[in-house]
Short mmCIF file of C-alpha atoms and ligand atoms in Angstrom, two decimals:
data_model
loop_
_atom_site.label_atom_id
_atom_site.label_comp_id
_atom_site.label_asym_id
_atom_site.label_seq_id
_atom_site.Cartn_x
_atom_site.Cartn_y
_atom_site.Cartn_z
CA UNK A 1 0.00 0.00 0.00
CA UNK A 2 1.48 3.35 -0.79
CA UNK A 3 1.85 5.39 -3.64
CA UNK A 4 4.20 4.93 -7.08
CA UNK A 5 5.08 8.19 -8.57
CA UNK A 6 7.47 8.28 -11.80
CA UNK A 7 8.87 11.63 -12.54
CA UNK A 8 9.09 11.69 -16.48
CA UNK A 9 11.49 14.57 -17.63
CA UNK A 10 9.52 15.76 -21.44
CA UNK A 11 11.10 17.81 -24.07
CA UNK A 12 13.61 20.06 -24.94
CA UNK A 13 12.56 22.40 -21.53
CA UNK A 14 12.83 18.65 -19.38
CA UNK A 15 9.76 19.55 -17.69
CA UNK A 16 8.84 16.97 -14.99
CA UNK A 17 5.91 14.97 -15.70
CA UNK A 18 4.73 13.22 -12.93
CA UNK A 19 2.34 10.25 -12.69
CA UNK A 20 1.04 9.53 -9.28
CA UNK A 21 -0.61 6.28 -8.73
CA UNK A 22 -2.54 4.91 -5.43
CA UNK A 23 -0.84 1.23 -5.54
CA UNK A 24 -3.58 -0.33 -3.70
CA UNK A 25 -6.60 0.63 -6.86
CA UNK A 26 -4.20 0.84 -9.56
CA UNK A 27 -5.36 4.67 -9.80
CA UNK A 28 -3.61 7.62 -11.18
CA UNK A 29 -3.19 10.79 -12.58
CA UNK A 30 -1.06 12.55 -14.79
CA UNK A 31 0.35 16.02 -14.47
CA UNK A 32 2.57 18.69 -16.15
CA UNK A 33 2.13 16.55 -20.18
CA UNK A 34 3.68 19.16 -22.01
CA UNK A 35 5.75 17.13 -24.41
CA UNK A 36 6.56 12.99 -25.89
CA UNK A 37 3.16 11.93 -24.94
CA UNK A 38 3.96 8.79 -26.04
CA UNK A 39 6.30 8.43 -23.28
CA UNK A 40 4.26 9.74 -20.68
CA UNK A 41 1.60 7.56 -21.98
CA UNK A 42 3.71 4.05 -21.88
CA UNK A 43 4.22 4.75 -18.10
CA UNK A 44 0.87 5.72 -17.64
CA UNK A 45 -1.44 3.09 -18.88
CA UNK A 46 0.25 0.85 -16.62
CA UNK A 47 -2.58 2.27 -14.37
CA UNK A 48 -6.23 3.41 -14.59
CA UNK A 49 -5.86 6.71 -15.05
CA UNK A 50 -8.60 9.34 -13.55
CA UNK A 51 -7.05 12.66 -14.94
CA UNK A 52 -5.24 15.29 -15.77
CA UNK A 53 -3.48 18.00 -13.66
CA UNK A 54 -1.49 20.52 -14.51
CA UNK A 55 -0.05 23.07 -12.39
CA UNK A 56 0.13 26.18 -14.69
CA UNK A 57 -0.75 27.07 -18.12
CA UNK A 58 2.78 28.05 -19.43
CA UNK A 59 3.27 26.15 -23.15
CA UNK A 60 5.83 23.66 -22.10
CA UNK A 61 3.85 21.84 -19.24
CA UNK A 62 0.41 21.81 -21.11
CA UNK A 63 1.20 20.96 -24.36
CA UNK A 64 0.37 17.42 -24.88
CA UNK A 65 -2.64 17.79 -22.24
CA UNK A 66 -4.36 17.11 -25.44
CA UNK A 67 -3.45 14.12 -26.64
CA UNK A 68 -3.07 12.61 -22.93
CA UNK A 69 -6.23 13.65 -21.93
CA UNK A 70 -8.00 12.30 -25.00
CA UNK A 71 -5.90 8.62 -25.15
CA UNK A 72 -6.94 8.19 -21.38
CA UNK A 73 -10.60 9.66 -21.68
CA UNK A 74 -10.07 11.77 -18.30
CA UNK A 75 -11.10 15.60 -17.30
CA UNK A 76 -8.55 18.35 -17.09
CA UNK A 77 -7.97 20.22 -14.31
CA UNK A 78 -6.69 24.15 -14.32
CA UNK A 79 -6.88 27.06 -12.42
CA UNK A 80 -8.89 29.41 -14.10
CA UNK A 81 -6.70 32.40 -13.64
CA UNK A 82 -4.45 30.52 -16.47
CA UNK A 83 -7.16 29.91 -18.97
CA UNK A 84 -5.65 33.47 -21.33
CA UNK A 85 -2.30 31.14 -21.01
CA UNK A 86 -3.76 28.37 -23.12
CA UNK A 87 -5.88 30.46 -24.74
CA UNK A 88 -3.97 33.01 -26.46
CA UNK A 89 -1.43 31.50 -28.57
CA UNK A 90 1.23 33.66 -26.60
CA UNK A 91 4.69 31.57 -27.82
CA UNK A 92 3.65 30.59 -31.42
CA UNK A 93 7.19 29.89 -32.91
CA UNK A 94 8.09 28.09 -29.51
CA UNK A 95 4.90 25.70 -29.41
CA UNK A 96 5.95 24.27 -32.94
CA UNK A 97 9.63 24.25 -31.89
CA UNK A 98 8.53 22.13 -28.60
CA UNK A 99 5.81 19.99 -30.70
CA UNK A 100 2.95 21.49 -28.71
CA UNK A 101 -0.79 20.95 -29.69
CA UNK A 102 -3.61 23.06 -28.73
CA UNK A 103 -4.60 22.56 -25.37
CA UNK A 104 -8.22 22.01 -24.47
CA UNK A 105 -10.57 23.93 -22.15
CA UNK A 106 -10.17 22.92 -18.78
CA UNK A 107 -12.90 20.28 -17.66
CA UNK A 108 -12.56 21.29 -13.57
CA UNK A 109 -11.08 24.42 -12.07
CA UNK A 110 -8.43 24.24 -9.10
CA UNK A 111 -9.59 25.77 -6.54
CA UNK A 112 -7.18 26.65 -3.05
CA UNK A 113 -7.94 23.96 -0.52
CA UNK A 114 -9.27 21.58 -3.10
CA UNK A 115 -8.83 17.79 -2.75
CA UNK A 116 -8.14 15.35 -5.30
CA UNK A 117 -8.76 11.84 -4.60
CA UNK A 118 -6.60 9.05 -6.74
CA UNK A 119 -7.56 5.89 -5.17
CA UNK A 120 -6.47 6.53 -1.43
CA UNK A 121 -4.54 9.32 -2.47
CA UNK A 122 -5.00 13.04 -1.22
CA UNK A 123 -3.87 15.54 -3.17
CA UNK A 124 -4.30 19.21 -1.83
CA UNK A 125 -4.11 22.05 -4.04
CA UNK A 126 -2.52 24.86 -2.97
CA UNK A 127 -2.80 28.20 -5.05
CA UNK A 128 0.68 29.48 -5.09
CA UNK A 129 0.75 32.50 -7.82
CA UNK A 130 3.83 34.13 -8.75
CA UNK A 131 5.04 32.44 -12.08
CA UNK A 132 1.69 32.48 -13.29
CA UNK A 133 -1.54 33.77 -12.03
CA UNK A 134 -3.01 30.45 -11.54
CA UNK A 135 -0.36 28.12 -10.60
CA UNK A 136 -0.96 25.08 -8.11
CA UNK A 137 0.76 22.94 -6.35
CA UNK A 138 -0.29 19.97 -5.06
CA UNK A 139 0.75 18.47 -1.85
CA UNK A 140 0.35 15.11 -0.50
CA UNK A 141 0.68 15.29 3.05
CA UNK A 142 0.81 11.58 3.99
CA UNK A 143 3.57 10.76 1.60
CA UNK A 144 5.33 14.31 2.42
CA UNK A 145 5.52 15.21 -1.28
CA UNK A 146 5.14 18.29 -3.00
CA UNK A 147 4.44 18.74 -6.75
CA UNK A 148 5.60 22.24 -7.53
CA UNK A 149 5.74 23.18 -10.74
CA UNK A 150 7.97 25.97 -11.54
CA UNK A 151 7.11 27.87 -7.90
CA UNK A 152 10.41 26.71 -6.74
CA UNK A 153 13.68 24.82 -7.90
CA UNK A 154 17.00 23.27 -6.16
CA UNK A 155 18.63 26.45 -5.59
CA UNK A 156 16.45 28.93 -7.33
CA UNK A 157 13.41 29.91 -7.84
CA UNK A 158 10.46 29.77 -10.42
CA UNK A 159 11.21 33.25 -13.04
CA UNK A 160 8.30 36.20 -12.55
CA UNK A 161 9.44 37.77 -16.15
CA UNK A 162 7.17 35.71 -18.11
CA UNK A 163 3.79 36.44 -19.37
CA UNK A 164 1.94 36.51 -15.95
CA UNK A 165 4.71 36.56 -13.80
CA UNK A 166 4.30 38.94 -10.48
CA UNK A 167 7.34 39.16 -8.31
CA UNK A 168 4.89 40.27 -5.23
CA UNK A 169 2.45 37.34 -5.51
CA UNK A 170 5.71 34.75 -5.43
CA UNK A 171 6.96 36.36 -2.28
CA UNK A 172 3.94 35.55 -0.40
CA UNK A 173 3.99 31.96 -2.14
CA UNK A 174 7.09 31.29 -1.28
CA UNK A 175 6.30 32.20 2.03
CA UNK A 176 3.50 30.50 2.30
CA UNK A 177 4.87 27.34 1.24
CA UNK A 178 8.09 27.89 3.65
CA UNK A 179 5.56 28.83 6.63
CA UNK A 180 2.95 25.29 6.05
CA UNK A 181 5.21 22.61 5.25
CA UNK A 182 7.56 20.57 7.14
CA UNK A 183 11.17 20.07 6.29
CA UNK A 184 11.21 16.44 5.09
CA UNK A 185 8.96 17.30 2.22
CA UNK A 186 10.38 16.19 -0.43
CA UNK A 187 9.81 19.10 -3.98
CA UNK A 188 9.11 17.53 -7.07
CA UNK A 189 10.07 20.87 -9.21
CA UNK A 190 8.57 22.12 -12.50
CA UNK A 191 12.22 21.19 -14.22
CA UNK A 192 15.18 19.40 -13.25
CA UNK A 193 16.30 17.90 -10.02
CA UNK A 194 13.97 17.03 -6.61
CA UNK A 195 14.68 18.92 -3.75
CA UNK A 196 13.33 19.36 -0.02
CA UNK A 197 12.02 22.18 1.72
CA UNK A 198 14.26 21.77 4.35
CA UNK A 199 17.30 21.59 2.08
CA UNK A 200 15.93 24.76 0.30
CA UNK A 201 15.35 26.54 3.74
CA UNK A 202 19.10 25.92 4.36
CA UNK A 203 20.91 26.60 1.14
CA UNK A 204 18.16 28.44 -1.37
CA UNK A 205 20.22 31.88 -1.93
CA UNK A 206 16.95 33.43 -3.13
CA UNK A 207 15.60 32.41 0.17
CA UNK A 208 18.33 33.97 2.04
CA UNK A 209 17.97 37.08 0.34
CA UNK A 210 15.21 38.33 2.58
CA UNK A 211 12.38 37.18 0.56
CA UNK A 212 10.83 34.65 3.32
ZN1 ZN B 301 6.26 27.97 -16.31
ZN1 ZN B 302 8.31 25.32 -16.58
#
């Protein structure tokens, strides 16, 4: 009993794709698609899949929510204060470059404080803006993991020049998110390597800097 997540870096950006599964009912869900579907989709149907999350609109983690979302026949879940992200084709030559397709309407809207139940699973949703208006993470206290997205990395933190970005909102994030969680949880980031909050608390030189 327990929970299986593989972390499945996509495209040229390596965003993390994670797919969290309840081992006890087989269910799961799929976050952050935004590129080699196939590959996310050869891990995935290993399980019954329920849906699909994503933690912000930006181009590179939504765009094969599509394709995902339609192979698995599952709702997609977004805060709505990202819907102009996926809606305004904002990064045109990038989206080819990356192999993006259109993404979909969300199905659901993340809501703060919302629960997601895969199988025994509990994921919390915590609205964290900053990068983007809407972004989520989503935290899963009994297995003391946090999925991120590109709030905060090993070492740095997640950029606030991009369309959407507020440097004001990610302070209070940050803090937030420094303030609630212990320091054994283990960050699954938006890109690159996992971290912990209590490593980042210790060594995070944007952390240091005054910000929390
Ligand atoms: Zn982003
Ligand atoms: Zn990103």
């Amino acid at each position: 009993m327990g929970m299986v997540i593989e972390v499945i870096p996509v495209g040229p950006l390596a965003v993390n794709c994670s797919v969290v599964a309840d081992d006890r009912t087989g269910k799961a869900i799929v976050i952050d698609p935004g590129a080699d579907a196939q590959k996310i989709i050869e891990v995935a149907k290993e399980f019954e899949v329920i849906g699909v999350l994503n933690t912000h609109g930006h181009i590179d983690h939504v765009g094969q929510v599509k394709t995902v979302k339609e192979y698995f026949n599952v709702p997609f879940y977004l805060h709505k204060e990202d819907l102009y992200l996926i809606e305004d084709e904002i990064w045109e030559g990038f989206s080819r470059y990356i192999g993006a397709v259109p993404c979909p309407p969300p199905d659901e809207y993340l809501e703060e404080g919302m629960e997601i139940s895969v199988g025994d699973l509990k994921l919390r949703v915590l609205h964290t803006p900053g990068h983007t208006p809407g972004l989520c993470c989503f935290y899963i206290e009994d297995e003391n993991i946090l999925i991120a997205g590109d709030l905060l990395f090993k070492g740095s933190i997640g950029r606030t020049d991009l369309p959407g970005g507020n440097p004001e909102e990610m302070k209070a994030s940050l803090k937030r998110v420094f303030t609630e969680l212990p320091d054994e949880t283990i960050v699954i980031c938006g890109h690159y390597e996992e971290t912990t909050i209590g490593h980042e608390r210790k060594f995070n030189p944007y952390l240091h800097g005054g910000l929390v």
